[in-house]
XYZ file of N, CA and C in Angstrom:
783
model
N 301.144 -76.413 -48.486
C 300.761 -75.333 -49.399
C 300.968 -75.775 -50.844
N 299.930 -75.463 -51.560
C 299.879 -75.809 -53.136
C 300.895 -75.321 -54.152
N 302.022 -75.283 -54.121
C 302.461 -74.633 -55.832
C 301.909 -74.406 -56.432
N 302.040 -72.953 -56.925
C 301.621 -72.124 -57.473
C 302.045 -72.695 -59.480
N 300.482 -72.724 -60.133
C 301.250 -72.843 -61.785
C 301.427 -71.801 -62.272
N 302.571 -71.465 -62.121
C 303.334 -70.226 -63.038
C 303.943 -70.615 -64.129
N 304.448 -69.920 -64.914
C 305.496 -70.165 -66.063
C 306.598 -71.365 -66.119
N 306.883 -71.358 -65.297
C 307.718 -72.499 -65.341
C 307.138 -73.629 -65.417
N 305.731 -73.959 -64.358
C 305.227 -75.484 -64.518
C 304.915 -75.354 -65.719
N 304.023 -74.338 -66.642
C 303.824 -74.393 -67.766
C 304.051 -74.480 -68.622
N 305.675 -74.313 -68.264
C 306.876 -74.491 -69.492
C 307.121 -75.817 -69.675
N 307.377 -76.838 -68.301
C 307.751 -78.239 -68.263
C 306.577 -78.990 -68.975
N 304.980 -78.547 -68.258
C 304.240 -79.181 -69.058
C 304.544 -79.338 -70.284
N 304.841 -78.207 -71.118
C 304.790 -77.969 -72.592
C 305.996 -78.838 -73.022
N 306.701 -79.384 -72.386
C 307.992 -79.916 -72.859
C 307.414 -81.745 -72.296
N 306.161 -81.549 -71.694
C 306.251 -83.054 -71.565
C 305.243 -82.991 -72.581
N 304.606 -82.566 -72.689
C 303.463 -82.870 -74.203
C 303.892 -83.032 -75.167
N 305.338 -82.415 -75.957
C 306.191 -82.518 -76.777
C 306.838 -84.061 -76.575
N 307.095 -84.814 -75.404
C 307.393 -85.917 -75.201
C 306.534 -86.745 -75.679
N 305.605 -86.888 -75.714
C 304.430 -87.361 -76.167
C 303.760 -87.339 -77.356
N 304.281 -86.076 -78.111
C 304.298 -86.224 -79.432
C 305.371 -87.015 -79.986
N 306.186 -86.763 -79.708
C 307.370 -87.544 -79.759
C 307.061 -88.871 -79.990
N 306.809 -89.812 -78.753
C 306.587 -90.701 -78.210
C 304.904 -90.912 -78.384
N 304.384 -91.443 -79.437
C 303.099 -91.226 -79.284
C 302.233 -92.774 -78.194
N 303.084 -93.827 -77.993
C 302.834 -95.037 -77.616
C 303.808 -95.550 -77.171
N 303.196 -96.241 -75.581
C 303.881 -96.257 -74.179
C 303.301 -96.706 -73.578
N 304.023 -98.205 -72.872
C 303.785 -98.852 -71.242
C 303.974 -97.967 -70.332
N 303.009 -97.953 -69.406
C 303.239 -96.790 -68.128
C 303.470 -97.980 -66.964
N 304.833 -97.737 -65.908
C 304.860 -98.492 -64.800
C 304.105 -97.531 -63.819
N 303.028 -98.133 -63.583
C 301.797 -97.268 -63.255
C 301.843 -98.121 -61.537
N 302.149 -97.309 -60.322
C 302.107 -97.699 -59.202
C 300.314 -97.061 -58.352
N 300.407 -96.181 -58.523
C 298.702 -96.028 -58.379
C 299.223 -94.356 -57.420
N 300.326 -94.206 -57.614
C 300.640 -93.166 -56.449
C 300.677 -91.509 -57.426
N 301.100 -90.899 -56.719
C 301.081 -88.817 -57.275
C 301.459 -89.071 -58.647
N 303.195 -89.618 -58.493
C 303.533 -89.246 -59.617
C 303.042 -90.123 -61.205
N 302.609 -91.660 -61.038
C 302.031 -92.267 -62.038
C 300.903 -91.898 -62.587
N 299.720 -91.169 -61.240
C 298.810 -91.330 -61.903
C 298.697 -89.963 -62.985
N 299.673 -88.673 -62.062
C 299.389 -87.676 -62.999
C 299.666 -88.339 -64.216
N 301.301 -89.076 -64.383
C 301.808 -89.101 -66.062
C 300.715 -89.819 -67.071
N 299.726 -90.871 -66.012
C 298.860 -91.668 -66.748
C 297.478 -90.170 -67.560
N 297.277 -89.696 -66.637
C 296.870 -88.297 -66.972
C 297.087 -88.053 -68.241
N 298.353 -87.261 -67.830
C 298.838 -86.094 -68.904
C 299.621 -86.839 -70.531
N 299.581 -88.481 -70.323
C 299.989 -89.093 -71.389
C 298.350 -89.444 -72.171
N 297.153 -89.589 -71.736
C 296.322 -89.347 -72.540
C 295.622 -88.134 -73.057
N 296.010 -87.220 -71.984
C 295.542 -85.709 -72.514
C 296.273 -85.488 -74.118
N 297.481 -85.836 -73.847
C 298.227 -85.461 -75.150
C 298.208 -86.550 -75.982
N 297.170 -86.945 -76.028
C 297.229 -87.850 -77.268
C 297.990 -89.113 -77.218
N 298.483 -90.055 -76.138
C 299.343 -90.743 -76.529
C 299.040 -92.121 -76.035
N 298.795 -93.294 -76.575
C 298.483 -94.395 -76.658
C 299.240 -95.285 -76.166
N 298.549 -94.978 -74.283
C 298.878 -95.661 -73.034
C 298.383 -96.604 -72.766
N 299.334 -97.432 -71.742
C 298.691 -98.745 -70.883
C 299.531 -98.612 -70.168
N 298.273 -98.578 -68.614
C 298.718 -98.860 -67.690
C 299.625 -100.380 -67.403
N 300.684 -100.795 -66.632
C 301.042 -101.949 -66.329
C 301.402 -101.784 -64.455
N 300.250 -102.846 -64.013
C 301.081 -102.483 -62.787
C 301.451 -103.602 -61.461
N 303.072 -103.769 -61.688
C 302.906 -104.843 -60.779
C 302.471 -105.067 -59.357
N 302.134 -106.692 -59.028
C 301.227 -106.995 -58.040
C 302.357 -108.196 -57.260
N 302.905 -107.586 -56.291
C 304.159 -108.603 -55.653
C 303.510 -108.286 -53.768
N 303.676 -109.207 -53.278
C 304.130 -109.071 -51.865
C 304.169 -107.791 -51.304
N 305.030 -106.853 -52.159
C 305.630 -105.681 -51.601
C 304.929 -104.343 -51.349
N 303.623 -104.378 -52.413
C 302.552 -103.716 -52.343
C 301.395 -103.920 -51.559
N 301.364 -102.920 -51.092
C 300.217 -102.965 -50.386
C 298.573 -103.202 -51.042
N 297.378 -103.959 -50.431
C 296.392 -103.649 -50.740
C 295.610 -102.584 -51.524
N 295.864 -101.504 -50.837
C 295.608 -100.023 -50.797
C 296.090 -99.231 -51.883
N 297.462 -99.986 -52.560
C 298.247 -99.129 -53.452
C 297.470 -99.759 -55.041
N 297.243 -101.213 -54.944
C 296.709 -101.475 -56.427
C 294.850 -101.034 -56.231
N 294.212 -100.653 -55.315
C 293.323 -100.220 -54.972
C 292.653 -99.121 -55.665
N 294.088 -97.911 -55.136
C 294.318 -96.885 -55.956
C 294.407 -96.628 -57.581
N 295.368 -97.610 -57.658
C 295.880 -97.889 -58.886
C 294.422 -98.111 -60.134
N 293.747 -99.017 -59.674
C 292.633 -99.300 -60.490
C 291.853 -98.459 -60.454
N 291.635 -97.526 -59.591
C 290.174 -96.475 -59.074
C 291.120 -95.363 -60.192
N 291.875 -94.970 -60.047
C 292.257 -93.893 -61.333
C 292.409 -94.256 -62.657
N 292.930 -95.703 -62.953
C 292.153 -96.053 -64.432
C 290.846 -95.972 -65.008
N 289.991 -96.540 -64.093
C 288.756 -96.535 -64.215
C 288.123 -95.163 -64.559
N 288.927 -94.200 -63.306
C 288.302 -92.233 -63.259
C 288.589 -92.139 -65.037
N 289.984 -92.714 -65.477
C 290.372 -91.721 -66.409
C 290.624 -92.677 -67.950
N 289.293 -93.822 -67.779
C 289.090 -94.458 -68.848
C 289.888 -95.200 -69.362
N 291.321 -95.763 -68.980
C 292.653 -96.062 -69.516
C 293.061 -97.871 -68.901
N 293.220 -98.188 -70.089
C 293.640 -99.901 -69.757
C 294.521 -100.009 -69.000
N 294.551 -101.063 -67.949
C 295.496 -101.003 -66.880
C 295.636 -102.669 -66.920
N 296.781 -103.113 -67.038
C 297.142 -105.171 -66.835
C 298.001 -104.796 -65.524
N 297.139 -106.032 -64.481
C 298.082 -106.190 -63.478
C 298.979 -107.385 -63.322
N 300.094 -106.929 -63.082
C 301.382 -108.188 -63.757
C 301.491 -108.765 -62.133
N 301.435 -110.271 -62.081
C 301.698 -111.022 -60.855
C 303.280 -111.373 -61.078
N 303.811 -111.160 -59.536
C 305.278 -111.492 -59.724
C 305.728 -112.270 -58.018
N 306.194 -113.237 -58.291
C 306.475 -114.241 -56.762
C 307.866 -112.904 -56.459
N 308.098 -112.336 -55.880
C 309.332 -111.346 -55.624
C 309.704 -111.956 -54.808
N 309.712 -112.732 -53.912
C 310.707 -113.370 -52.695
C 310.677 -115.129 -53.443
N 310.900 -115.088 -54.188
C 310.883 -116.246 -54.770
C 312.615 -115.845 -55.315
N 312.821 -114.850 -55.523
C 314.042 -114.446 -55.563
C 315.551 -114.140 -54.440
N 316.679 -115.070 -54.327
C 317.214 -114.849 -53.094
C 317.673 -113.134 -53.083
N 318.178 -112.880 -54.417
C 318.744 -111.559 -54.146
C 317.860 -110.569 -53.583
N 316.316 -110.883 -53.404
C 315.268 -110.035 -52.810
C 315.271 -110.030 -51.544
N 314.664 -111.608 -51.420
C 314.496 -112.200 -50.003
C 315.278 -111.911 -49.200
N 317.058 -112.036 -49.359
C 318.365 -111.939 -48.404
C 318.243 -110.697 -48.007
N 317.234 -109.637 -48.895
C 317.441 -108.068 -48.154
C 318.799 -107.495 -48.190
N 319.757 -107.887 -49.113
C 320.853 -106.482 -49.081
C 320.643 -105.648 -49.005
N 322.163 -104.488 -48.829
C 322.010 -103.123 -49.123
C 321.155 -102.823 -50.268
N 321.638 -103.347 -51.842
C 321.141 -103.146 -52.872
C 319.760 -103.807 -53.440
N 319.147 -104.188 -52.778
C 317.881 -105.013 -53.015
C 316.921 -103.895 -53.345
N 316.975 -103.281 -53.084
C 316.100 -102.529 -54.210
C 316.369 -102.247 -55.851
N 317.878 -102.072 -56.159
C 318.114 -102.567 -57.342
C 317.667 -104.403 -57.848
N 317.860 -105.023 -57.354
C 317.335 -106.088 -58.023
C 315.751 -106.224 -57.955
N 315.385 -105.714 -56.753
C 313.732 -105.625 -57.066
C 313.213 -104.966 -58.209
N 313.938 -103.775 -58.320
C 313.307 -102.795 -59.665
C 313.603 -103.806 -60.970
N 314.494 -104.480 -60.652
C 315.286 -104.982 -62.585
C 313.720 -106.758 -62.629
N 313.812 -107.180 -61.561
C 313.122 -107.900 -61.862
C 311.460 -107.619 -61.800
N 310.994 -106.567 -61.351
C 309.684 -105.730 -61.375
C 309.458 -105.131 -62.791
N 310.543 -104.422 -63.329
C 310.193 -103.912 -64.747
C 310.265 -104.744 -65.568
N 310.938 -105.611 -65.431
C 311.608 -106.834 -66.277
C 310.338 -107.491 -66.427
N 309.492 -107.487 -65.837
C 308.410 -108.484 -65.727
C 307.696 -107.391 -66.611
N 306.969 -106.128 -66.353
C 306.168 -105.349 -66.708
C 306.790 -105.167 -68.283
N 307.675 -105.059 -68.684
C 308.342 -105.231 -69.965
C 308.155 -106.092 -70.648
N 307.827 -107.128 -70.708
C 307.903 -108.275 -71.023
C 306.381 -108.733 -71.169
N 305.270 -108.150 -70.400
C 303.953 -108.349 -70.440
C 303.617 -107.110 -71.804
N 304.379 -105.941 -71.275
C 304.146 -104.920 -72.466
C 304.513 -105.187 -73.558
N 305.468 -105.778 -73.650
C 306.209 -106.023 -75.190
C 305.184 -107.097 -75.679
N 304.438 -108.142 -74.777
C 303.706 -109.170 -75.832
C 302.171 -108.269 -76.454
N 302.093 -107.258 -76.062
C 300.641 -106.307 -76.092
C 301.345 -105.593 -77.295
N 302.756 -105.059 -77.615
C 302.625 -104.578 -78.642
C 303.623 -103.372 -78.665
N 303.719 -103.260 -77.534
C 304.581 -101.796 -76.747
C 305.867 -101.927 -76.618
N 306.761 -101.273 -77.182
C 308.461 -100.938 -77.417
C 308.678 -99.942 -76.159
N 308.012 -99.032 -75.978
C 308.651 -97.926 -74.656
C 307.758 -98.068 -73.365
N 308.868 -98.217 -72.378
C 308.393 -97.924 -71.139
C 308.524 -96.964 -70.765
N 307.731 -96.414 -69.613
C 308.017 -94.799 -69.401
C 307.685 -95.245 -67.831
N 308.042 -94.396 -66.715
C 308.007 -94.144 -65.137
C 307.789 -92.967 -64.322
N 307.188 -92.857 -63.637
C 307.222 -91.423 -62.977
C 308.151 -91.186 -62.027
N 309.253 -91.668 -62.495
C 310.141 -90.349 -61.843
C 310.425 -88.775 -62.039
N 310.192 -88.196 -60.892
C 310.029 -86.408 -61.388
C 311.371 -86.053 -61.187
N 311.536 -84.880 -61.431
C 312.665 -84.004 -61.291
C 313.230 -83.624 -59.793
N 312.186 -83.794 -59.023
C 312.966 -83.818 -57.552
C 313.628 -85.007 -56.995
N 313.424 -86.257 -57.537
C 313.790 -87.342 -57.456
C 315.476 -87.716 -57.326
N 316.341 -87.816 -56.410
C 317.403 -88.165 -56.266
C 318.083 -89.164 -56.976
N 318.428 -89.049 -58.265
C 319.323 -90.765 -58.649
C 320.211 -90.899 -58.342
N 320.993 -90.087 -57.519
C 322.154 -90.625 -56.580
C 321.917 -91.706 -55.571
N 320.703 -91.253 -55.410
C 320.372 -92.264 -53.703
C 319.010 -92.808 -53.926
N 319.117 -93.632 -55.074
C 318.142 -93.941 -55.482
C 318.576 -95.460 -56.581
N 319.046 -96.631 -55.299
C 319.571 -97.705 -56.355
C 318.812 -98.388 -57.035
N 317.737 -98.446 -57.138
C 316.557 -98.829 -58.483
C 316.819 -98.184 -59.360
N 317.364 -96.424 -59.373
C 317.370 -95.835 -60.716
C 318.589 -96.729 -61.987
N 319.279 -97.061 -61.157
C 319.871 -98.080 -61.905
C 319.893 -98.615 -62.966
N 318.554 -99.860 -62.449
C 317.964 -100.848 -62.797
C 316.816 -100.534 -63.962
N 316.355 -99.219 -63.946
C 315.477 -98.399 -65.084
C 316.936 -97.775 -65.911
N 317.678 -97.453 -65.786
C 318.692 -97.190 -67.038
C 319.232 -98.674 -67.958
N 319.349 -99.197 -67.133
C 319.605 -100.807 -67.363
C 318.319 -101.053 -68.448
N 317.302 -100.974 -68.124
C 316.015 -101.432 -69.209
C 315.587 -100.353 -69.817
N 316.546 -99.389 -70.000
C 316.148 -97.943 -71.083
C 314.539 -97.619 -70.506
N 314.335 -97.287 -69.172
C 313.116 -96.705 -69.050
C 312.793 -95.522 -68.918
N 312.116 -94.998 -69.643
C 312.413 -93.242 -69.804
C 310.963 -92.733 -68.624
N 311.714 -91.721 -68.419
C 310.640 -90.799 -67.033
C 310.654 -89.548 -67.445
N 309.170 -89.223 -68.527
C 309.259 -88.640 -68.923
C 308.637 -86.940 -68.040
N 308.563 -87.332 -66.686
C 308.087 -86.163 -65.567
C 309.774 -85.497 -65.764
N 310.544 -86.492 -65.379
C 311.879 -85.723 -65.084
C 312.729 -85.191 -66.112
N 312.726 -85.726 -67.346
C 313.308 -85.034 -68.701
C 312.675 -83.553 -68.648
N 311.060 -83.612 -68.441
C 310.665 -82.335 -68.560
C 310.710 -81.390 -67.797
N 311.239 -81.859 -66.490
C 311.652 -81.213 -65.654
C 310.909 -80.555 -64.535
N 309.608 -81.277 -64.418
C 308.611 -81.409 -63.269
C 308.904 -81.883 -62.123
N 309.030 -80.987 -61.027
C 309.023 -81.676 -59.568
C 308.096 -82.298 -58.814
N 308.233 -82.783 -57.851
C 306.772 -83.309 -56.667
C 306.275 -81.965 -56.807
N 306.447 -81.112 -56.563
C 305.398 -79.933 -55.953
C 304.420 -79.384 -57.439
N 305.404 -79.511 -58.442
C 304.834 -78.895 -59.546
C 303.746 -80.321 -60.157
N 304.182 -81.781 -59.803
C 303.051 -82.596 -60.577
C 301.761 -82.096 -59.410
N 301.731 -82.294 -58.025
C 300.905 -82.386 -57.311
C 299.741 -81.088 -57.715
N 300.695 -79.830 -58.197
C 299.794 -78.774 -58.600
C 298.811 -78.762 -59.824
N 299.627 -79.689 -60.812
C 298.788 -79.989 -61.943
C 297.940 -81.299 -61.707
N 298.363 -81.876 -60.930
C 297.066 -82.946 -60.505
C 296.203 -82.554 -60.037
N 296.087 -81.432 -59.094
C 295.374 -80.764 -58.123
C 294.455 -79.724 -59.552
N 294.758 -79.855 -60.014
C 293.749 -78.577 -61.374
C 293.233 -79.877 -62.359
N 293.741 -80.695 -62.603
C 292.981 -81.750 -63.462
C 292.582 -82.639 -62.751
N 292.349 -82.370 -60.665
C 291.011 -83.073 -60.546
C 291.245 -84.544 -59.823
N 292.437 -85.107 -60.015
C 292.852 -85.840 -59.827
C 292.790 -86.152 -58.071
N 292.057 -87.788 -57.633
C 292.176 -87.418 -56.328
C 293.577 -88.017 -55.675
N 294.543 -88.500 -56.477
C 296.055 -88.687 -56.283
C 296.829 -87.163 -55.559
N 296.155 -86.349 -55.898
C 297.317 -84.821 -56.046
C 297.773 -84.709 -55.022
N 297.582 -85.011 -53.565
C 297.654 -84.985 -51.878
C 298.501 -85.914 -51.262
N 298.362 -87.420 -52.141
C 298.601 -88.594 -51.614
C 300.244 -88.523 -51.103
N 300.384 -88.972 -49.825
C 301.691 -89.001 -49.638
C 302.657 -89.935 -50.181
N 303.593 -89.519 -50.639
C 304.719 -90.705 -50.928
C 304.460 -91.697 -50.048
N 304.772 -93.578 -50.861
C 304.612 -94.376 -49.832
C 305.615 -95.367 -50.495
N 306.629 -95.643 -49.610
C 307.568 -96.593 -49.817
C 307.189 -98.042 -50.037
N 307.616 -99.140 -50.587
C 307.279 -100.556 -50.792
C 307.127 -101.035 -49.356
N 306.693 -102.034 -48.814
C 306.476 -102.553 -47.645
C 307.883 -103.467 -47.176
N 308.627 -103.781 -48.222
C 310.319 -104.314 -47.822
C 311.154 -103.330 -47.439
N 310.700 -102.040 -47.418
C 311.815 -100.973 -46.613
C 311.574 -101.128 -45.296
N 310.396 -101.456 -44.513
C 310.009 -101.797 -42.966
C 310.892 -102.806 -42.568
N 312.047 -103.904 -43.242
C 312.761 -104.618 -42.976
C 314.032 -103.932 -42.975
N 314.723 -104.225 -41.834
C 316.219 -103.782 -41.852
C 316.798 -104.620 -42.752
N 317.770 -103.924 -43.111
C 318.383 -104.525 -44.651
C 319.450 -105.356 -43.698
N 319.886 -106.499 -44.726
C 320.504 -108.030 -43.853
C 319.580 -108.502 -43.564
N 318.225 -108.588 -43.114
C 317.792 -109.199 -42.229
C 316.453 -109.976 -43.398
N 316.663 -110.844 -43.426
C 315.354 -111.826 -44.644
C 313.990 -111.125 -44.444
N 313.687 -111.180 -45.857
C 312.049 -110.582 -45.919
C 311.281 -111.933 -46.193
N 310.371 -111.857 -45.181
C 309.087 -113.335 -45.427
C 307.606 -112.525 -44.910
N 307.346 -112.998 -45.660
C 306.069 -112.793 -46.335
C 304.443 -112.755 -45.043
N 305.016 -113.203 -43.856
C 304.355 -113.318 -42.793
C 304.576 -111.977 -42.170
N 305.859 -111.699 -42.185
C 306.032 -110.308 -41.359
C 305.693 -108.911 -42.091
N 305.379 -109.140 -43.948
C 304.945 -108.141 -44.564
C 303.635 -107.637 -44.244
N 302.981 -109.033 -43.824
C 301.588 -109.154 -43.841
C 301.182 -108.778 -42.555
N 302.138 -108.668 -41.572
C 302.209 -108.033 -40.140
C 301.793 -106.580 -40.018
N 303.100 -106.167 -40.901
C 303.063 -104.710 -41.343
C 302.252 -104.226 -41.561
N 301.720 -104.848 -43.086
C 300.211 -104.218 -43.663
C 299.304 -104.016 -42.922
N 299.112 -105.274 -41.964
C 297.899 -105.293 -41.060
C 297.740 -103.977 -40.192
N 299.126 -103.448 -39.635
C 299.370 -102.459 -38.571
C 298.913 -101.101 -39.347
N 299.692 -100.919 -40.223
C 299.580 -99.882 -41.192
C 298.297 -99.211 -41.933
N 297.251 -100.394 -41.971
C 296.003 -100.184 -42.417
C 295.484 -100.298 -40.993
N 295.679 -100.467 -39.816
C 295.015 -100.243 -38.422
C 294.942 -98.560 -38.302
N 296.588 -98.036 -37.927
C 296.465 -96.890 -37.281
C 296.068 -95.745 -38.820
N 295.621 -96.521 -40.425
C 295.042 -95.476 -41.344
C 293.816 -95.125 -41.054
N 293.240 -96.422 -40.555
C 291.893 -96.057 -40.193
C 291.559 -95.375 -38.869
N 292.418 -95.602 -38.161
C 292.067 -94.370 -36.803
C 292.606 -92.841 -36.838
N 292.757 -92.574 -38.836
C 293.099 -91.610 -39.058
C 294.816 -90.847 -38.792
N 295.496 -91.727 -39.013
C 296.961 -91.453 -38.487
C 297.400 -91.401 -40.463
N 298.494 -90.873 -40.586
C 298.358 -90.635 -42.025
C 300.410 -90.573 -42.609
N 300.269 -90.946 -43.562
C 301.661 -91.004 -44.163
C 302.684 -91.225 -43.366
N 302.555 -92.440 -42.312
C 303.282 -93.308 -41.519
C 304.090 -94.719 -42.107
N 304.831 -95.023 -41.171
C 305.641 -96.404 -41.358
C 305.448 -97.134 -39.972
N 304.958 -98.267 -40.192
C 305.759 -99.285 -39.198
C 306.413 -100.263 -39.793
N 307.803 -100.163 -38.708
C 308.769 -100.709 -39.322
C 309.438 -101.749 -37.920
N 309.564 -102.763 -38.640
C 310.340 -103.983 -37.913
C 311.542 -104.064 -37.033
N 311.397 -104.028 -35.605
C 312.481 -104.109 -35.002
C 313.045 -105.050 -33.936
N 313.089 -105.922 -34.454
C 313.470 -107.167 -33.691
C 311.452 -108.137 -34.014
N 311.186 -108.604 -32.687
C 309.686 -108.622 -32.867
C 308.776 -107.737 -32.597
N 308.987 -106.787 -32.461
C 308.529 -105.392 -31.981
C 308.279 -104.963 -33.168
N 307.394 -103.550 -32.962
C 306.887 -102.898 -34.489
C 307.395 -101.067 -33.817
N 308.234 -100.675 -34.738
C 308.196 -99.141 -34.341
C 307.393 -98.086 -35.558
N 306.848 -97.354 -34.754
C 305.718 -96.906 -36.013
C 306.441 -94.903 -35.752
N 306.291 -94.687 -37.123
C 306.758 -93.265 -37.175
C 305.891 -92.306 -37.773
N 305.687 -91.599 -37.151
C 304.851 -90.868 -37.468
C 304.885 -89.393 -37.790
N 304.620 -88.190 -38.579
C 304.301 -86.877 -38.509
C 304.327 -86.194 -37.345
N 305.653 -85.361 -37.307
C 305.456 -84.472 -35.728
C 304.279 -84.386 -35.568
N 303.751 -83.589 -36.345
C 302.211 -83.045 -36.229
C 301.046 -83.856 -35.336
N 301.294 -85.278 -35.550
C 300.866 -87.105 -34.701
C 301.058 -87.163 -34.047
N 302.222 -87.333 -33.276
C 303.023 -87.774 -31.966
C 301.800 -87.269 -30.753
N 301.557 -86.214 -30.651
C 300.903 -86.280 -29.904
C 299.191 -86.482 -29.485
N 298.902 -86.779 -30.659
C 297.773 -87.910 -30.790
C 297.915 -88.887 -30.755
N 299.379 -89.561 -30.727
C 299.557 -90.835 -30.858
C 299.631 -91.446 -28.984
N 300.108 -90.398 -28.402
C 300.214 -90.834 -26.947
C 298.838 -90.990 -26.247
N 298.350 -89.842 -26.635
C 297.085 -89.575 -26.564
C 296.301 -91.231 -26.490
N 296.120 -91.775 -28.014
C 295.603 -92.510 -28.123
C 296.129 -93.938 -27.978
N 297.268 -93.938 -27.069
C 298.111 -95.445 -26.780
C 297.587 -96.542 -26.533
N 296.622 -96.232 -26.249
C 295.706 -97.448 -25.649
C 294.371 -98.182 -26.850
N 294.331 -97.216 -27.567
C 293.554 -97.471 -28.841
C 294.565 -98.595 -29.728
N 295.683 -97.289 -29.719
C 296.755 -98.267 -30.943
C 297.214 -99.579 -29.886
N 297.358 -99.630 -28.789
C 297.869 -101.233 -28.070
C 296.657 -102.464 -28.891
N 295.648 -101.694 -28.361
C 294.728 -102.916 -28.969
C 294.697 -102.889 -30.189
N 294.518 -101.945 -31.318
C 294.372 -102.523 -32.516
C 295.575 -103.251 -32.760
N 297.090 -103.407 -32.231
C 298.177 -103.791 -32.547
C 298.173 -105.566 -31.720
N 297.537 -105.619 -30.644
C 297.232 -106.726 -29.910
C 297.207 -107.807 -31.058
N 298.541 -108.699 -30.596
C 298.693 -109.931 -30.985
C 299.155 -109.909 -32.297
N 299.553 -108.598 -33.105
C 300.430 -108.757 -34.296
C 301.767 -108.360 -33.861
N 302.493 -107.558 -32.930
C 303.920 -107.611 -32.543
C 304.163 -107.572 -31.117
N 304.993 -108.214 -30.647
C 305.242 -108.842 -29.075
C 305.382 -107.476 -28.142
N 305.867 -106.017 -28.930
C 305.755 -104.941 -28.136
C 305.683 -103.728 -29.590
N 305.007 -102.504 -29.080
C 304.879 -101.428 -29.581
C 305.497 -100.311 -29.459
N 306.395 -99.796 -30.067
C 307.190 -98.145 -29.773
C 307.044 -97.175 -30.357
N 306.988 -96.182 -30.047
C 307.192 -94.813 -30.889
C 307.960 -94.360 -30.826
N 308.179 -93.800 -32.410
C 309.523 -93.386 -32.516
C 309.277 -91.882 -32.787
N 309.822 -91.272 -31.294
C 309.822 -89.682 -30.898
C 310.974 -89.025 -32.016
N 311.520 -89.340 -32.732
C 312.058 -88.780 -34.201
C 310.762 -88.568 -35.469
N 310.098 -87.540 -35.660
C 309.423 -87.732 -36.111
C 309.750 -87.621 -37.870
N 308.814 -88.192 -38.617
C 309.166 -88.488 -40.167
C 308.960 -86.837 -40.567
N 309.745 -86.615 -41.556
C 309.991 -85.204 -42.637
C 308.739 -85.299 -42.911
């Protein structure tokens, strides 16, 4: 169900447009997903002299810089895509607990650094206001490089950007959250670049047989794929569809009867 724009989204808006006056010029870490593309949005509505930056590592999917470019293009706005070797890094590759903090420091670090030679002093991110920085060890790594998110200062949630994306048109406004493709690795366990490409492969299988805001995720050589209560039982249904499209990318297939929030 859509959130409703009442007073309040209208209030945050008004306090992110004020950001923007503020701030009239800004690198956007532009991932191609809800919350970037609205801010890429609502930072040229208000006047403010954006560039997209968006990195291109291993960890992204096809589909996500796909996105990413198809809403620059919708909404007229320069977009540089920054190449980054990310497992060229051990603190990545080894997969700690905290590897997502060092992924973020060396992901912005890069996008910073492409922005700063273009001309650009502020980075900005879409993190919204529903966004957890407790449990969220990348947020870190954006305080660390002063990156301001200017959804969450103003105090916009997921439900409230998706509503204003959903009125300015935007075909982001629906898109489900989608995690990096190194969360499908159990942490300890090395990320290589063969088994990302495993993933992807699976992941863009069961999108196209219409299965939607899923994970498959790595378990031993096996692939466990999770899916939307709402799925599960299309997914049994169709076991024999998903065996073969999965044929010969993981040694066995499971479902995981816990279904995703």
């Amino acid at each position: 169900m859509l959130h409703p724009i009442d007073a309040a989204t209208r209030a945050a808006e008004s306090r992110l447009s004020a950001f923007f006056h503020e701030h009239p010029r800004a690198a956007l870490a532009f991932s191609g997903g809800a919350d970037s593309a609205y801010l890429l949005h609502a930072a040229r509505r208000f006047g403010c002299d954006v560039r997209a930056y968006c990195v291109h590592t291993a960890f992204q999917p096809a589909f996500e810089l796909a996105d990413a470019q198809r809403l620059a293009r919708e909404l007229g706005a320069q977009m540089t895509v920054v190449p980054l070797d990310i497992l060229a890094l051990d603190t990545v590759r080894a997969n700690p607990a905290d590897r997502c903090y060092h992924c973020k420091r060396a992901m912005f670090g890069q996008m910073l650094r492409a922005a700063k030679a273009d001309g650009y002093d502020l980075m900005i991110d879409g993190t919204n206001a529903s966004d957890d920085a407790s449990d969220r060890p990348g947020m870190r790594a954006l305080r660390e490089l002063c990156v301001r998110s200017p959804l969450r200062e103003a105090g916009l949630t997921k439900a409230q950007v998706r509503a204003l994306s959903h009125e300015a048109g935007l075909f982001t406004w629906d898109k489900p959250a989608y995690a990096c493709l190194a969360t499908r690795v159990p942490a300890g366990v090395a990320i290589e670049a063969e088994a990302l490409a495993r993933v992807e492969r699976a992941e863009d299988a069961l999108r196209a047989m219409g299965f939607s805001d899923l994970r498959v995720r790595l378990y031993g050589s096996a692939a466990r794929i999770q899916l939307p209560a709402a799925q599960l039982e299309r997914a049994v249904a169709q076991r024999t569809q998903i065996l073969s499209a999965l044929d010969g990318v993981f040694d066995a297939v499971l479902l995981d009867l816990k279904a995703r929030d």
